[in-house]
Amino acid sequence: MIAKTMAKTSAEITSCHPLSSEWVLDQLSSSLQLPVSECPLTVAFSGGVDSTVLLHLLACLRDRGDIAEVCAVHVHHGLSRYADQWAEHCQSVCEQWQIPLTIARVSLENGGYGLEQAARDARYQVFSNAVEEGGCLLQGHHRDDQAETVLLRLFRGTGVDGVRGIPEKRSLGNGLLLRPLLNVARSSIEDYARANNLRFIEDDSNTDERFSRNFLRQRLMPMVEERWPGASERLVEFAREVGQMNQTVQQQTAEQLAACIDYRPQWLPGQQPLINLTTLQSLDVSSRRRVVRQWLKLQGIQPPSRETLEQTFDEVIEARIDAEPLLKVSTRFTLTRYQQMLVVLDEEVNLLAFEPMIWDWQKEPIVVLGDRSLICSAEQEHNGSAIRLPQKTLLLKRRCHISGDEKFAIAGRRGRKTLKKWLQDYNVPPWLREYLPLVFDGDQMVAAPGLWVCDGYYANEGDGLALHW
């Protein structure tokens, strides 16, 4: 719904309220690496009182010539029956203040974290796309938002990095995200809106206590403030102190993480970092948990709750030595452990479960198999895997196409073993074994790309070919 039918153009406003355009200009100047007048500024404009006040302050700065231009972006979630009216309201305000507005309609995909998180993810994707190269997106979060965020994270379970709450500044897309009002009380923002007769939206969902933040705002925080006046401000100060101390801890964690990271490109497509558990276990208990949290964030995974982090250690990292543990940490990512490495498996990586196929390697040296490819090239590596391929078409199979009793001899290795035993001997991770393409000449195995060459197909170094997958 729309509330507060009050408006004046920025040129008409002369307010003596402490929250002033000069104050905001000082905040921006201290946060940016270049002059404010040279930085493209975009306001995340929901139409609520916070973003309306912020947009108005910037419009004043523009009209005074302190900034060159300001634009706005409104995210249309489509969740409320008033969503269209809100977009129209934002368009009207921006037209009145002569501010270019982009209205971005999004569709929400619930990835298992609830509607609130899905809406947040959609918003920040829009915001990231809206930031110009070297530009800045501004949000109207205030001190009360910060206090609520800190409490929510504490109640849900968080580490030290979560206690510090909402950051005043962070990178976003090709630029920065700034929250210049983060140390301003909600009451001051509302006073400014009243003093300047601003019109803004009252979101009908703000009273829906099914949403955790609304429950906190409507019920819990008023009781806390009644019992301990000024508690919100002290909570924000506490979060700021924790944030300052955490900077030192973060630097230490980054150094420890760098020491723990290893890579196994033959296990996972691309340069995906793994955690060397031997190195990790040499750290103290608190450092181990911080390193694992940071490692998960590095790979785009939602920072885990304390409960999930404990599960990671209990069920994966410290599982019995012969276990093949799996722990799902989101709808997309699963944690496992292999050869003293902590691994993230991405379900969006496509490993093709192909049926037996004819391979004319002379005409088609590259076969695309999902996100990996089988490649035949001139032998250059000196690893004893040079291969002599028959001058005819070959057959590609997977493990499931081969009898579990059948045994094979590998060049340079003693004895004949089943495929299962050879895969174990060559340390092929369990998640790859069913997708590994195996090259056959009729019923005779020729090679496992990048691993071994069978008897009868080995070539001298420099005289053969190389197979990679």
PDB file of C-alpha atoms in Angstrom, residues 144-348:
ATOM      1  CA  ASP A 144      17.980  -0.281  13.722  1.00  0.00           C
ATOM      2  CA  ASP A 145      18.452  -2.598  10.723  1.00  0.00           C
ATOM      3  CA  GLN A 146      21.958  -3.277  11.983  1.00  0.00           C
ATOM      4  CA  ALA A 147      20.780  -4.159  15.500  1.00  0.00           C
ATOM      5  CA  GLU A 148      18.092  -6.476  14.123  1.00  0.00           C
ATOM      6  CA  THR A 149      20.576  -8.182  11.818  1.00  0.00           C
ATOM      7  CA  VAL A 150      23.056  -8.846  14.618  1.00  0.00           C
ATOM      8  CA  LEU A 151      20.338 -10.385  16.816  1.00  0.00           C
ATOM      9  CA  LEU A 152      18.922 -12.482  13.968  1.00  0.00           C
ATOM     10  CA  ARG A 153      22.331 -13.920  13.204  1.00  0.00           C
ATOM     11  CA  LEU A 154      22.999 -14.641  16.850  1.00  0.00           C
ATOM     12  CA  PHE A 155      19.669 -16.422  17.217  1.00  0.00           C
ATOM     13  CA  ARG A 156      20.192 -18.464  14.051  1.00  0.00           C
ATOM     14  CA  GLY A 157      23.778 -19.315  14.955  1.00  0.00           C
ATOM     15  CA  THR A 158      26.742 -17.504  13.456  1.00  0.00           C
ATOM     16  CA  GLY A 159      30.476 -17.071  13.756  1.00  0.00           C
ATOM     17  CA  VAL A 160      32.375 -13.902  14.604  1.00  0.00           C
ATOM     18  CA  ASP A 161      32.127 -12.634  11.039  1.00  0.00           C
ATOM     19  CA  GLY A 162      28.319 -12.744  11.306  1.00  0.00           C
ATOM     20  CA  VAL A 163      28.189 -10.838  14.611  1.00  0.00           C
ATOM     21  CA  ARG A 164      29.667  -7.739  12.994  1.00  0.00           C
ATOM     22  CA  GLY A 165      26.385  -7.365  11.101  1.00  0.00           C
ATOM     23  CA  ILE A 166      25.839  -5.374   7.917  1.00  0.00           C
ATOM     24  CA  PRO A 167      29.061  -3.911   6.442  1.00  0.00           C
ATOM     25  CA  GLU A 168      29.076  -0.220   5.630  1.00  0.00           C
ATOM     26  CA  LYS A 169      31.045  -0.890   2.448  1.00  0.00           C
ATOM     27  CA  ARG A 170      31.825  -3.893   0.275  1.00  0.00           C
ATOM     28  CA  SER A 171      32.501  -4.724  -3.342  1.00  0.00           C
ATOM     29  CA  LEU A 172      29.523  -5.329  -5.623  1.00  0.00           C
ATOM     30  CA  GLY A 173      29.744  -6.287  -9.295  1.00  0.00           C
ATOM     31  CA  ASN A 174      32.064  -3.817 -10.993  1.00  0.00           C
ATOM     32  CA  GLY A 175      31.918  -1.286  -8.193  1.00  0.00           C
ATOM     33  CA  LEU A 176      31.025  -0.712  -4.545  1.00  0.00           C
ATOM     34  CA  LEU A 177      28.014  -1.016  -2.280  1.00  0.00           C
ATOM     35  CA  LEU A 178      27.747   1.744   0.345  1.00  0.00           C
ATOM     36  CA  ARG A 179      25.293   2.238   3.207  1.00  0.00           C
ATOM     37  CA  PRO A 180      25.822   5.864   4.289  1.00  0.00           C
ATOM     38  CA  LEU A 181      22.888   5.852   6.764  1.00  0.00           C
ATOM     39  CA  LEU A 182      23.980   2.745   8.666  1.00  0.00           C
ATOM     40  CA  ASN A 183      24.802   4.716  11.839  1.00  0.00           C
ATOM     41  CA  VAL A 184      21.587   6.753  11.711  1.00  0.00           C
ATOM     42  CA  ALA A 185      18.572   5.784  13.845  1.00  0.00           C
ATOM     43  CA  ARG A 186      15.291   4.905  12.134  1.00  0.00           C
ATOM     44  CA  SER A 187      13.598   7.667  14.122  1.00  0.00           C
ATOM     45  CA  SER A 188      15.954  10.286  12.633  1.00  0.00           C
ATOM     46  CA  ILE A 189      15.152   9.079   9.116  1.00  0.00           C
ATOM     47  CA  GLU A 190      11.420   9.240   9.814  1.00  0.00           C
ATOM     48  CA  ASP A 191      11.823  12.724  11.321  1.00  0.00           C
ATOM     49  CA  TYR A 192      13.590  13.852   8.132  1.00  0.00           C
ATOM     50  CA  ALA A 193      10.786  12.460   5.987  1.00  0.00           C
ATOM     51  CA  ARG A 194       8.167  14.307   8.046  1.00  0.00           C
ATOM     52  CA  ALA A 195      10.169  17.539   8.093  1.00  0.00           C
ATOM     53  CA  ASN A 196      10.462  17.478   4.297  1.00  0.00           C
ATOM     54  CA  ASN A 197       6.954  16.174   3.536  1.00  0.00           C
ATOM     55  CA  LEU A 198       8.236  13.169   1.628  1.00  0.00           C
ATOM     56  CA  ARG A 199       5.821  10.544   0.373  1.00  0.00           C
ATOM     57  CA  PHE A 200       6.801   6.914   0.660  1.00  0.00           C
ATOM     58  CA  ILE A 201       5.500   3.356   0.675  1.00  0.00           C
ATOM     59  CA  GLU A 202       4.291   1.412   3.696  1.00  0.00           C
ATOM     60  CA  ASP A 203       4.985  -2.226   2.767  1.00  0.00           C
ATOM     61  CA  ASP A 204       2.034  -4.335   3.911  1.00  0.00           C
ATOM     62  CA  SER A 205       4.372  -7.296   4.550  1.00  0.00           C
ATOM     63  CA  ASN A 206       6.233  -5.333   7.232  1.00  0.00           C
ATOM     64  CA  THR A 207       3.591  -6.346   9.765  1.00  0.00           C
ATOM     65  CA  ASP A 208       3.620 -10.044   8.769  1.00  0.00           C
ATOM     66  CA  GLU A 209       5.280 -11.753  11.719  1.00  0.00           C
ATOM     67  CA  ARG A 210       5.820 -14.960   9.764  1.00  0.00           C
ATOM     68  CA  PHE A 211       8.973 -13.199   8.591  1.00  0.00           C
ATOM     69  CA  SER A 212      11.657 -13.393  11.282  1.00  0.00           C
ATOM     70  CA  ARG A 213      12.809  -9.796  10.927  1.00  0.00           C
ATOM     71  CA  ASN A 214       9.270  -8.475  11.294  1.00  0.00           C
ATOM     72  CA  PHE A 215       8.736 -10.564  14.430  1.00  0.00           C
ATOM     73  CA  LEU A 216      11.933  -9.150  15.864  1.00  0.00           C
ATOM     74  CA  ARG A 217      11.023  -5.588  14.889  1.00  0.00           C
ATOM     75  CA  GLN A 218       7.375  -5.682  15.934  1.00  0.00           C
ATOM     76  CA  ARG A 219       7.594  -7.695  19.133  1.00  0.00           C
ATOM     77  CA  LEU A 220      11.031  -8.364  20.550  1.00  0.00           C
ATOM     78  CA  MET A 221      12.937  -5.106  19.991  1.00  0.00           C
ATOM     79  CA  PRO A 222      10.234  -2.869  21.557  1.00  0.00           C
ATOM     80  CA  MET A 223      10.297  -5.051  24.707  1.00  0.00           C
ATOM     81  CA  VAL A 224      14.092  -4.964  24.819  1.00  0.00           C
ATOM     82  CA  GLU A 225      14.173  -1.189  24.423  1.00  0.00           C
ATOM     83  CA  GLU A 226      11.503  -0.752  27.076  1.00  0.00           C
ATOM     84  CA  ARG A 227      13.500  -2.814  29.557  1.00  0.00           C
ATOM     85  CA  TRP A 228      16.962  -1.565  28.507  1.00  0.00           C
ATOM     86  CA  PRO A 229      16.630   1.831  26.778  1.00  0.00           C
ATOM     87  CA  GLY A 230      19.359   2.377  24.196  1.00  0.00           C
ATOM     88  CA  ALA A 231      20.010  -1.344  23.798  1.00  0.00           C
ATOM     89  CA  SER A 232      19.891  -1.145  19.990  1.00  0.00           C
ATOM     90  CA  GLU A 233      22.575   1.539  19.898  1.00  0.00           C
ATOM     91  CA  ARG A 234      24.809  -0.442  22.274  1.00  0.00           C
ATOM     92  CA  LEU A 235      24.277  -3.577  20.200  1.00  0.00           C
ATOM     93  CA  VAL A 236      25.444  -1.715  17.086  1.00  0.00           C
ATOM     94  CA  GLU A 237      28.508  -0.405  18.927  1.00  0.00           C
ATOM     95  CA  PHE A 238      29.297  -3.939  20.036  1.00  0.00           C
ATOM     96  CA  ALA A 239      28.986  -5.171  16.443  1.00  0.00           C
ATOM     97  CA  ARG A 240      31.334  -2.407  15.269  1.00  0.00           C
ATOM     98  CA  GLU A 241      33.967  -3.346  17.860  1.00  0.00           C
ATOM     99  CA  VAL A 242      33.666  -7.007  16.920  1.00  0.00           C
ATOM    100  CA  GLY A 243      34.086  -6.015  13.270  1.00  0.00           C
ATOM    101  CA  GLN A 244      37.277  -4.116  14.007  1.00  0.00           C
ATOM    102  CA  MET A 245      38.757  -7.018  15.970  1.00  0.00           C
ATOM    103  CA  ASN A 246      37.628  -9.413  13.279  1.00  0.00           C
ATOM    104  CA  GLN A 247      39.725  -7.644  10.643  1.00  0.00           C
ATOM    105  CA  THR A 248      42.847  -8.941  12.360  1.00  0.00           C
ATOM    106  CA  VAL A 249      41.352 -12.413  12.667  1.00  0.00           C
ATOM    107  CA  GLN A 250      40.322 -12.369   8.996  1.00  0.00           C
ATOM    108  CA  GLN A 251      43.862 -11.572   7.897  1.00  0.00           C
ATOM    109  CA  GLN A 252      45.160 -14.470   9.948  1.00  0.00           C
ATOM    110  CA  THR A 253      42.439 -16.749   8.555  1.00  0.00           C
ATOM    111  CA  ALA A 254      43.286 -15.757   4.991  1.00  0.00           C
ATOM    112  CA  GLU A 255      46.920 -16.711   5.552  1.00  0.00           C
ATOM    113  CA  GLN A 256      45.952 -20.020   7.169  1.00  0.00           C
ATOM    114  CA  LEU A 257      43.510 -20.788   4.355  1.00  0.00           C
ATOM    115  CA  ALA A 258      46.186 -20.147   1.728  1.00  0.00           C
ATOM    116  CA  ALA A 259      48.439 -22.654   3.499  1.00  0.00           C
ATOM    117  CA  CYS A 260      45.631 -25.267   3.585  1.00  0.00           C
ATOM    118  CA  ILE A 261      44.530 -25.000  -0.047  1.00  0.00           C
ATOM    119  CA  ASP A 262      45.541 -27.619  -2.590  1.00  0.00           C
ATOM    120  CA  TYR A 263      44.403 -28.360  -6.135  1.00  0.00           C
ATOM    121  CA  ARG A 264      43.600 -31.588  -7.946  1.00  0.00           C
ATOM    122  CA  PRO A 265      42.553 -30.568 -11.489  1.00  0.00           C
ATOM    123  CA  GLN A 266      42.322 -34.244 -12.426  1.00  0.00           C
ATOM    124  CA  TRP A 267      39.586 -34.610  -9.806  1.00  0.00           C
ATOM    125  CA  LEU A 268      37.478 -31.535 -10.533  1.00  0.00           C
ATOM    126  CA  PRO A 269      37.008 -29.358 -13.629  1.00  0.00           C
ATOM    127  CA  GLY A 270      38.883 -26.073 -13.383  1.00  0.00           C
ATOM    128  CA  GLN A 271      41.070 -24.821 -10.561  1.00  0.00           C
ATOM    129  CA  GLN A 272      38.712 -25.648  -7.704  1.00  0.00           C
ATOM    130  CA  PRO A 273      40.446 -25.339  -4.313  1.00  0.00           C
ATOM    131  CA  LEU A 274      40.520 -28.273  -1.905  1.00  0.00           C
ATOM    132  CA  ILE A 275      41.404 -28.245   1.793  1.00  0.00           C
ATOM    133  CA  ASN A 276      44.403 -30.303   2.800  1.00  0.00           C
ATOM    134  CA  LEU A 277      43.139 -31.871   6.034  1.00  0.00           C
ATOM    135  CA  THR A 278      46.595 -32.697   7.331  1.00  0.00           C
ATOM    136  CA  THR A 279      47.472 -28.995   7.263  1.00  0.00           C
ATOM    137  CA  LEU A 280      44.056 -28.037   8.615  1.00  0.00           C
ATOM    138  CA  GLN A 281      44.385 -30.382  11.596  1.00  0.00           C
ATOM    139  CA  SER A 282      47.670 -28.708  12.556  1.00  0.00           C
ATOM    140  CA  LEU A 283      45.708 -25.531  13.414  1.00  0.00           C
ATOM    141  CA  ASP A 284      43.928 -24.862  16.700  1.00  0.00           C
ATOM    142  CA  VAL A 285      40.240 -25.773  16.853  1.00  0.00           C
ATOM    143  CA  SER A 286      38.878 -22.234  16.393  1.00  0.00           C
ATOM    144  CA  SER A 287      41.158 -21.539  13.431  1.00  0.00           C
ATOM    145  CA  ARG A 288      40.050 -24.764  11.718  1.00  0.00           C
ATOM    146  CA  ARG A 289      36.433 -23.688  11.817  1.00  0.00           C
ATOM    147  CA  ARG A 290      37.188 -20.193  10.559  1.00  0.00           C
ATOM    148  CA  VAL A 291      39.275 -21.599   7.700  1.00  0.00           C
ATOM    149  CA  VAL A 292      36.522 -23.993   6.607  1.00  0.00           C
ATOM    150  CA  ARG A 293      33.868 -21.224   6.748  1.00  0.00           C
ATOM    151  CA  GLN A 294      36.072 -18.937   4.647  1.00  0.00           C
ATOM    152  CA  TRP A 295      36.827 -21.750   2.188  1.00  0.00           C
ATOM    153  CA  LEU A 296      33.114 -22.382   1.670  1.00  0.00           C
ATOM    154  CA  LYS A 297      32.472 -18.660   1.118  1.00  0.00           C
ATOM    155  CA  LEU A 298      35.337 -18.603  -1.387  1.00  0.00           C
ATOM    156  CA  GLN A 299      33.399 -21.098  -3.502  1.00  0.00           C
ATOM    157  CA  GLY A 300      30.137 -19.162  -3.389  1.00  0.00           C
ATOM    158  CA  ILE A 301      28.481 -21.254  -0.691  1.00  0.00           C
ATOM    159  CA  GLN A 302      26.215 -19.639   1.881  1.00  0.00           C
ATOM    160  CA  PRO A 303      28.219 -19.411   5.145  1.00  0.00           C
ATOM    161  CA  PRO A 304      27.057 -22.380   7.206  1.00  0.00           C
ATOM    162  CA  SER A 305      25.295 -22.144  10.559  1.00  0.00           C
ATOM    163  CA  ARG A 306      27.186 -23.323  13.624  1.00  0.00           C
ATOM    164  CA  GLU A 307      25.200 -26.578  13.485  1.00  0.00           C
ATOM    165  CA  THR A 308      26.141 -27.246   9.847  1.00  0.00           C
ATOM    166  CA  LEU A 309      29.769 -26.405  10.559  1.00  0.00           C
ATOM    167  CA  GLU A 310      29.836 -28.893  13.422  1.00  0.00           C
ATOM    168  CA  GLN A 311      28.280 -31.503  11.124  1.00  0.00           C
ATOM    169  CA  THR A 312      31.045 -30.821   8.608  1.00  0.00           C
ATOM    170  CA  PHE A 313      33.685 -31.690  11.182  1.00  0.00           C
ATOM    171  CA  ASP A 314      31.837 -34.567  12.849  1.00  0.00           C
ATOM    172  CA  GLU A 315      30.466 -36.289   9.741  1.00  0.00           C
ATOM    173  CA  VAL A 316      33.045 -35.454   7.071  1.00  0.00           C
ATOM    174  CA  ILE A 317      36.417 -34.184   8.292  1.00  0.00           C
ATOM    175  CA  GLU A 318      36.643 -36.443  11.354  1.00  0.00           C
ATOM    176  CA  ALA A 319      34.742 -39.436   9.928  1.00  0.00           C
ATOM    177  CA  ARG A 320      36.392 -42.835  10.243  1.00  0.00           C
ATOM    178  CA  ILE A 321      39.338 -43.403   7.936  1.00  0.00           C
ATOM    179  CA  ASP A 322      37.564 -45.877   5.622  1.00  0.00           C
ATOM    180  CA  ALA A 323      34.393 -43.791   5.241  1.00  0.00           C
ATOM    181  CA  GLU A 324      33.229 -42.032   2.072  1.00  0.00           C
ATOM    182  CA  PRO A 325      31.207 -39.271   3.774  1.00  0.00           C
ATOM    183  CA  LEU A 326      28.743 -36.993   2.020  1.00  0.00           C
ATOM    184  CA  LEU A 327      27.105 -33.930   3.581  1.00  0.00           C
ATOM    185  CA  LYS A 328      24.693 -31.784   1.589  1.00  0.00           C
ATOM    186  CA  VAL A 329      25.232 -28.135   2.506  1.00  0.00           C
ATOM    187  CA  SER A 330      22.787 -26.699  -0.045  1.00  0.00           C
ATOM    188  CA  THR A 331      20.611 -27.847  -2.918  1.00  0.00           C
ATOM    189  CA  ARG A 332      23.635 -27.472  -5.182  1.00  0.00           C
ATOM    190  CA  PHE A 333      26.729 -28.319  -3.109  1.00  0.00           C
ATOM    191  CA  THR A 334      27.817 -31.449  -1.222  1.00  0.00           C
ATOM    192  CA  LEU A 335      30.913 -31.899   0.951  1.00  0.00           C
ATOM    193  CA  THR A 336      33.004 -35.039   0.882  1.00  0.00           C
ATOM    194  CA  ARG A 337      36.479 -36.185   1.903  1.00  0.00           C
ATOM    195  CA  TYR A 338      38.983 -38.118  -0.157  1.00  0.00           C
ATOM    196  CA  GLN A 339      42.663 -38.834   0.462  1.00  0.00           C
ATOM    197  CA  GLN A 340      42.864 -36.311   3.281  1.00  0.00           C
ATOM    198  CA  MET A 341      41.291 -33.622   1.117  1.00  0.00           C
ATOM    199  CA  LEU A 342      38.036 -31.795   1.840  1.00  0.00           C
ATOM    200  CA  VAL A 343      36.129 -31.468  -1.415  1.00  0.00           C
ATOM    201  CA  VAL A 344      33.054 -29.533  -2.570  1.00  0.00           C
ATOM    202  CA  LEU A 345      31.017 -31.364  -5.208  1.00  0.00           C
ATOM    203  CA  ASP A 346      28.942 -29.105  -7.448  1.00  0.00           C
ATOM    204  CA  GLU A 347      25.792 -30.746  -8.781  1.00  0.00           C
ATOM    205  CA  GLU A 348      25.653 -28.222 -11.613  1.00  0.00           C
TER     206      GLU A 348
END
